[in-house]
């Protein structure tokens, strides 16, 4: 099985000054594009009682064969448009900062140093948004894949969010911490699993588990979207007609709005993922709810319109 570089590099934690130097060299040599280190500005809007800020962790490149293994390459490339670079597609990595009352909530933590130099920049984005990591009171996860979790601990192995409690879906936690998971995983994916387990072990004492259907803080509700991973969840924020924080239930807006049934290469359970993807799209289209996508073209805010048995993505920012 082909493993993209970003999933196999759990031990690669570069110190920040070193990586900036290395990246600058790669840009000078023409290996990385000039904009590889550019960081999108925080994008803020109001949703009910929440101040929502999209904070960028940077970008990652996924092979087209992962974006949709069964799609015809030409059809996939046409849907992805400007996101395609060679045989890969550029995916944004966009955690969220939510402020409501005394809560300062981070949804997902980006990829950390292992995904440098194009991702792992959450600390810089938080700073640009006027928030220090120590000010975060709650870190809530959609799921435990590296690009959503590995920004949790720093190079010293300690949590970057010293004053936060951590909130993980029970099914997701139980799946990844299982003692026999590494031995049951194909060899080339074992490094990723160990990396995930290391991050989860570091926050173990401060973890609260939750179930779909629960309300984590007033106006923040959990939606079951298992399939991408066994305990994957999305969230809905109250206010107006609602806002759905999709996580990786819909990893690409242009591709999976048009083809909700297509397989995404990293979905653990294709049928479950597709069913929950359609559930979210139907909820959003029929309820006129806004949607946020972690990997969609920045800042990833848009609406779903039902059309010919599928959906059209209408960016709202
Ligand atoms: Zn992801």
Coordinates of C-alpha atoms and ligand atoms in Angstrom, one line a residue:
X1 CA 0.0 0.0 0.0
X2 CA 1.3 3.4 -0.9
X3 CA 1.9 5.7 2.1
X4 CA 2.1 9.4 1.5
X5 CA 5.1 11.0 3.1
X6 CA 3.1 12.9 5.7
X7 CA 1.6 9.8 7.2
X8 CA 5.0 8.0 7.5
X9 CA 7.0 10.7 9.2
X10 CA 6.0 10.5 12.8
X11 CA 9.5 10.7 14.1
X12 CA 10.4 13.8 12.1
X13 CA 10.2 16.7 14.5
X14 CA 12.3 19.5 13.2
X15 CA 13.2 22.5 15.3
X16 CA 11.5 25.5 13.9
X17 CA 14.6 27.7 13.1
X18 CA 16.1 24.7 11.3
X19 CA 13.0 24.1 9.3
X20 CA 12.6 27.7 8.2
X21 CA 16.2 27.6 7.0
X22 CA 15.7 24.3 5.2
X23 CA 12.5 25.5 3.6
X24 CA 14.1 28.8 2.4
X25 CA 16.8 26.7 0.8
X26 CA 14.3 24.5 -0.9
X27 CA 12.4 27.6 -2.2
X28 CA 15.7 29.1 -3.5
X29 CA 16.5 25.8 -5.3
X30 CA 13.0 25.8 -6.9
X31 CA 12.0 22.5 -5.1
X32 CA 9.2 24.3 -3.2
X33 CA 7.0 27.0 -4.7
X34 CA 7.6 30.6 -3.4
X35 CA 4.2 30.6 -1.6
X36 CA 4.9 27.4 0.3
X37 CA 5.6 29.2 3.5
X38 CA 3.0 31.9 3.1
X39 CA 0.3 31.8 5.7
X40 CA -3.3 32.7 5.1
X41 CA -4.6 35.4 7.5
X42 CA -7.1 34.3 10.2
X43 CA -10.7 34.6 9.0
X44 CA -13.2 35.6 11.6
X45 CA -17.0 35.7 11.6
X46 CA -19.9 35.6 14.1
X47 CA -22.1 32.5 14.6
X48 CA -24.7 32.7 17.3
X49 CA -22.8 33.4 20.6
X50 CA -19.5 32.3 19.0
X51 CA -16.7 34.3 17.5
X52 CA -15.4 31.8 14.9
X53 CA -11.9 32.2 13.5
X54 CA -10.4 29.9 10.8
X55 CA -6.7 29.6 11.6
X56 CA -4.4 28.1 9.0
X57 CA -1.9 25.4 9.8
X58 CA -0.7 25.6 6.2
X59 CA -1.3 23.1 3.4
X60 CA -0.5 19.5 2.5
X61 CA -0.3 17.7 -0.9
X62 CA -2.3 14.5 -1.4
X63 CA -1.8 12.2 -4.4
X64 CA -4.8 12.2 -6.8
X65 CA -4.9 8.5 -6.3
X66 CA -5.7 9.2 -2.6
X67 CA -8.2 12.0 -3.2
X68 CA -10.3 9.5 -5.1
X69 CA -8.8 6.1 -6.0
X70 CA -11.6 5.1 -8.4
X71 CA -12.3 8.3 -10.2
X72 CA -11.0 8.9 -13.7
X73 CA -7.9 11.1 -13.4
X74 CA -9.1 13.6 -16.0
X75 CA -12.5 13.9 -14.4
X76 CA -10.9 14.3 -10.9
X77 CA -8.5 16.9 -12.2
X78 CA -11.3 18.9 -13.8
X79 CA -13.2 19.0 -10.5
X80 CA -10.2 20.0 -8.5
X81 CA -9.1 22.8 -11.0
X82 CA -6.5 25.0 -9.4
X83 CA -6.0 22.6 -6.5
X84 CA -4.1 20.2 -8.8
X85 CA -0.3 20.5 -9.0
X86 CA 1.1 17.6 -11.1
X87 CA -0.2 14.3 -9.8
X88 CA -1.1 15.8 -6.4
X89 CA -3.8 18.1 -5.0
X90 CA -3.2 20.9 -2.5
X91 CA -5.4 20.6 0.6
X92 CA -5.7 23.3 3.2
X93 CA -5.2 22.4 6.8
X94 CA -7.5 24.7 8.8
X95 CA -8.2 24.3 12.5
X96 CA -10.8 26.6 14.2
X97 CA -10.7 28.9 17.1
X98 CA -14.1 29.4 18.8
X99 CA -14.7 32.0 21.5
X100 CA -17.9 32.0 23.6
X101 CA -18.1 33.4 27.1
X102 CA -15.0 32.3 29.0
X103 CA -14.3 29.4 26.6
X104 CA -11.5 29.6 24.1
X105 CA -11.9 26.5 22.1
X106 CA -9.6 25.0 19.4
X107 CA -11.1 22.4 17.0
X108 CA -8.2 20.2 15.9
X109 CA -4.5 21.1 16.3
X110 CA -3.0 20.8 12.8
X111 CA 0.0 18.6 11.9
X112 CA 2.8 19.9 14.1
X113 CA 6.5 19.8 13.2
X114 CA 6.1 16.4 11.4
X115 CA 4.3 18.2 8.6
X116 CA 6.8 21.1 8.2
X117 CA 7.5 23.0 6.1
X118 CA 4.2 23.5 4.4
X119 CA 2.0 22.8 7.4
X120 CA 2.5 22.8 11.2
X121 CA 2.1 26.6 11.4
X122 CA -0.8 26.8 13.8
X123 CA 1.2 28.7 16.5
X124 CA 1.9 31.5 14.0
X125 CA -1.8 31.7 13.0
X126 CA -3.0 31.8 16.6
X127 CA -0.6 34.6 17.2
X128 CA -1.9 36.5 14.2
X129 CA -5.4 35.9 15.7
X130 CA -4.2 37.4 19.0
X131 CA -4.4 34.1 20.9
X132 CA -1.5 32.4 22.7
X133 CA -1.6 28.6 23.0
X134 CA -1.8 29.0 26.8
X135 CA -5.1 30.8 26.5
X136 CA -6.9 27.8 24.9
X137 CA -9.3 26.3 27.5
X138 CA -10.6 23.4 25.5
X139 CA -9.2 21.4 22.6
X140 CA -11.8 19.4 20.8
X141 CA -11.0 16.9 18.1
X142 CA -13.0 15.7 15.0
X143 CA -10.7 12.6 14.9
X144 CA -7.1 11.6 15.6
X145 CA -5.5 11.5 12.1
X146 CA -2.0 13.2 12.1
X147 CA -3.1 16.4 10.3
X148 CA -5.7 17.0 13.0
X149 CA -3.8 15.9 16.1
X150 CA -0.1 16.1 15.8
X151 CA 0.1 19.8 16.6
X152 CA -1.0 18.8 20.2
X153 CA 2.5 18.2 21.6
X154 CA 5.7 20.1 20.9
X155 CA 9.2 18.8 20.3
X156 CA 9.6 18.4 24.1
X157 CA 6.8 15.8 24.1
X158 CA 4.6 18.0 26.3
X159 CA 1.2 19.5 25.4
X160 CA 1.4 22.9 23.6
X161 CA -1.9 23.8 25.2
X162 CA -0.8 23.8 28.9
X163 CA -4.1 25.1 30.3
X164 CA -6.6 23.2 28.1
X165 CA -8.7 20.2 28.7
X166 CA -9.0 17.8 25.8
X167 CA -12.2 16.3 24.3
X168 CA -12.2 13.2 22.1
X169 CA -15.1 11.0 20.9
X170 CA -15.1 7.8 23.0
X171 CA -15.2 5.5 19.9
X172 CA -12.2 7.4 18.4
X173 CA -10.1 7.3 21.6
X174 CA -10.8 3.6 22.2
X175 CA -9.9 2.7 18.6
X176 CA -6.5 4.4 18.6
X177 CA -5.3 3.5 22.1
X178 CA -6.0 -0.3 21.7
X179 CA -2.9 -2.1 22.7
X180 CA -3.0 -4.5 19.7
X181 CA -3.6 -1.8 17.1
X182 CA 0.1 -1.4 16.0
X183 CA 0.5 -5.2 15.5
X184 CA -2.7 -5.3 13.5
X185 CA -1.6 -2.4 11.2
X186 CA 0.3 -2.9 8.0
X187 CA 4.1 -2.2 8.5
X188 CA 4.2 1.0 6.5
X189 CA 1.4 2.6 8.6
X190 CA 2.7 1.5 12.0
X191 CA 4.8 4.7 12.4
X192 CA 1.6 6.8 12.0
X193 CA -0.3 4.7 14.6
X194 CA 2.6 5.0 17.1
X195 CA 2.7 8.8 16.5
X196 CA -1.0 9.1 17.2
X197 CA -0.7 6.9 20.3
X198 CA 2.2 9.1 21.5
X199 CA 0.1 12.3 21.2
X200 CA -2.9 10.7 22.9
X201 CA -0.7 9.4 25.8
X202 CA 0.6 12.9 26.4
X203 CA -2.9 14.3 27.0
X204 CA -4.4 11.2 28.7
X205 CA -4.7 12.8 32.2
X206 CA -6.7 15.7 30.8
X207 CA -9.0 13.9 28.4
X208 CA -12.8 13.9 28.6
X209 CA -14.6 11.5 26.2
X210 CA -17.9 12.4 24.6
X211 CA -20.5 10.7 22.5
X212 CA -22.4 11.9 19.4
X213 CA -25.6 13.7 20.3
X214 CA -24.0 15.5 23.2
X215 CA -23.6 19.3 23.7
X216 CA -20.0 20.1 24.6
X217 CA -20.6 23.7 25.5
X218 CA -23.8 25.6 25.1
X219 CA -24.6 25.7 21.3
X220 CA -21.9 23.2 20.2
X221 CA -23.4 19.9 19.4
X222 CA -21.7 16.6 18.3
X223 CA -22.9 14.8 15.0
X224 CA -21.9 11.2 14.4
X225 CA -20.0 11.0 11.1
X226 CA -18.1 7.8 11.7
X227 CA -16.5 6.2 8.6
X228 CA -13.5 8.4 7.8
X229 CA -12.2 7.0 11.1
X230 CA -14.2 4.7 13.5
X231 CA -15.1 7.6 15.9
X232 CA -15.1 10.5 13.5
X233 CA -17.4 13.4 14.5
X234 CA -18.6 16.6 13.0
X235 CA -20.1 19.5 15.0
X236 CA -23.0 21.9 14.6
X237 CA -22.8 25.5 16.0
X238 CA -26.1 27.1 16.9
X239 CA -27.0 30.5 15.6
X240 CA -29.1 31.5 12.5
X241 CA -29.8 28.3 10.5
X242 CA -26.7 26.6 12.0
X243 CA -23.1 26.0 10.9
X244 CA -21.7 22.5 10.4
X245 CA -18.1 21.9 11.2
X246 CA -17.5 18.9 8.9
X247 CA -14.0 17.8 9.8
X248 CA -13.0 15.1 7.3
X249 CA -16.5 13.8 6.7
X250 CA -16.2 15.8 3.4
X251 CA -12.5 16.2 2.6
X252 CA -12.9 18.1 -0.6
X253 CA -15.7 20.4 -1.5
X254 CA -15.7 20.3 -5.3
X255 CA -15.2 16.6 -5.6
X256 CA -17.4 15.2 -2.9
X257 CA -20.4 17.6 -3.2
X258 CA -20.6 16.5 -6.8
X259 CA -19.9 12.8 -6.0
X260 CA -20.8 12.0 -2.4
X261 CA -20.4 8.3 -3.2
X262 CA -16.9 8.4 -4.4
X263 CA -14.3 6.9 -2.2
X264 CA -11.7 9.0 -0.4
X265 CA -8.4 7.1 -0.1
X266 CA -8.1 7.6 3.7
X267 CA -11.6 6.6 4.7
X268 CA -11.5 3.6 7.0
X269 CA -15.1 2.5 6.1
X270 CA -16.1 3.6 2.7
X271 CA -19.9 2.8 3.0
X272 CA -20.1 4.4 6.4
X273 CA -18.2 7.5 5.3
X274 CA -20.3 8.0 2.2
X275 CA -23.6 7.5 4.1
X276 CA -22.6 10.1 6.7
X277 CA -21.3 12.5 4.0
X278 CA -24.7 12.4 2.3
X279 CA -26.4 12.9 5.7
X280 CA -24.4 16.1 6.3
X281 CA -24.9 17.4 2.8
X282 CA -28.6 16.8 3.0
X283 CA -28.8 18.5 6.5
X284 CA -26.9 21.5 5.1
X285 CA -28.8 21.8 1.8
X286 CA -32.3 21.3 3.3
X287 CA -31.7 23.4 6.4
X288 CA -29.7 26.1 4.6
X289 CA -26.9 25.6 7.1
X290 CA -23.4 27.0 6.5
X291 CA -20.6 24.5 6.3
X292 CA -16.9 24.7 7.2
X293 CA -14.4 22.2 5.6
X294 CA -11.0 21.6 7.2
X295 CA -9.3 20.9 3.9
X296 CA -11.4 23.0 1.5
X297 CA -10.0 26.0 -0.3
X298 CA -9.3 28.6 2.4
X299 CA -11.1 29.6 4.5
X300 CA -13.4 26.7 3.6
X301 CA -16.8 28.4 4.4
X302 CA -19.7 27.6 2.1
X303 CA -23.2 26.3 1.5
X304 CA -24.5 23.1 -0.2
X305 CA -27.2 23.4 -2.9
X306 CA -29.0 20.2 -4.0
X307 CA -28.7 19.6 -7.8
X308 CA -29.5 16.5 -9.9
X309 CA -29.2 14.0 -7.1
X310 CA -26.0 15.5 -5.8
X311 CA -24.8 18.9 -4.5
X312 CA -23.0 22.1 -5.6
X313 CA -20.5 23.9 -3.4
X314 CA -21.2 27.6 -3.1
X315 CA -18.3 29.3 -1.3
X316 CA -19.5 31.9 1.2
X317 CA -16.2 33.7 1.8
Ligands
LIG1 ZN1 -7.6 15.6 7.5

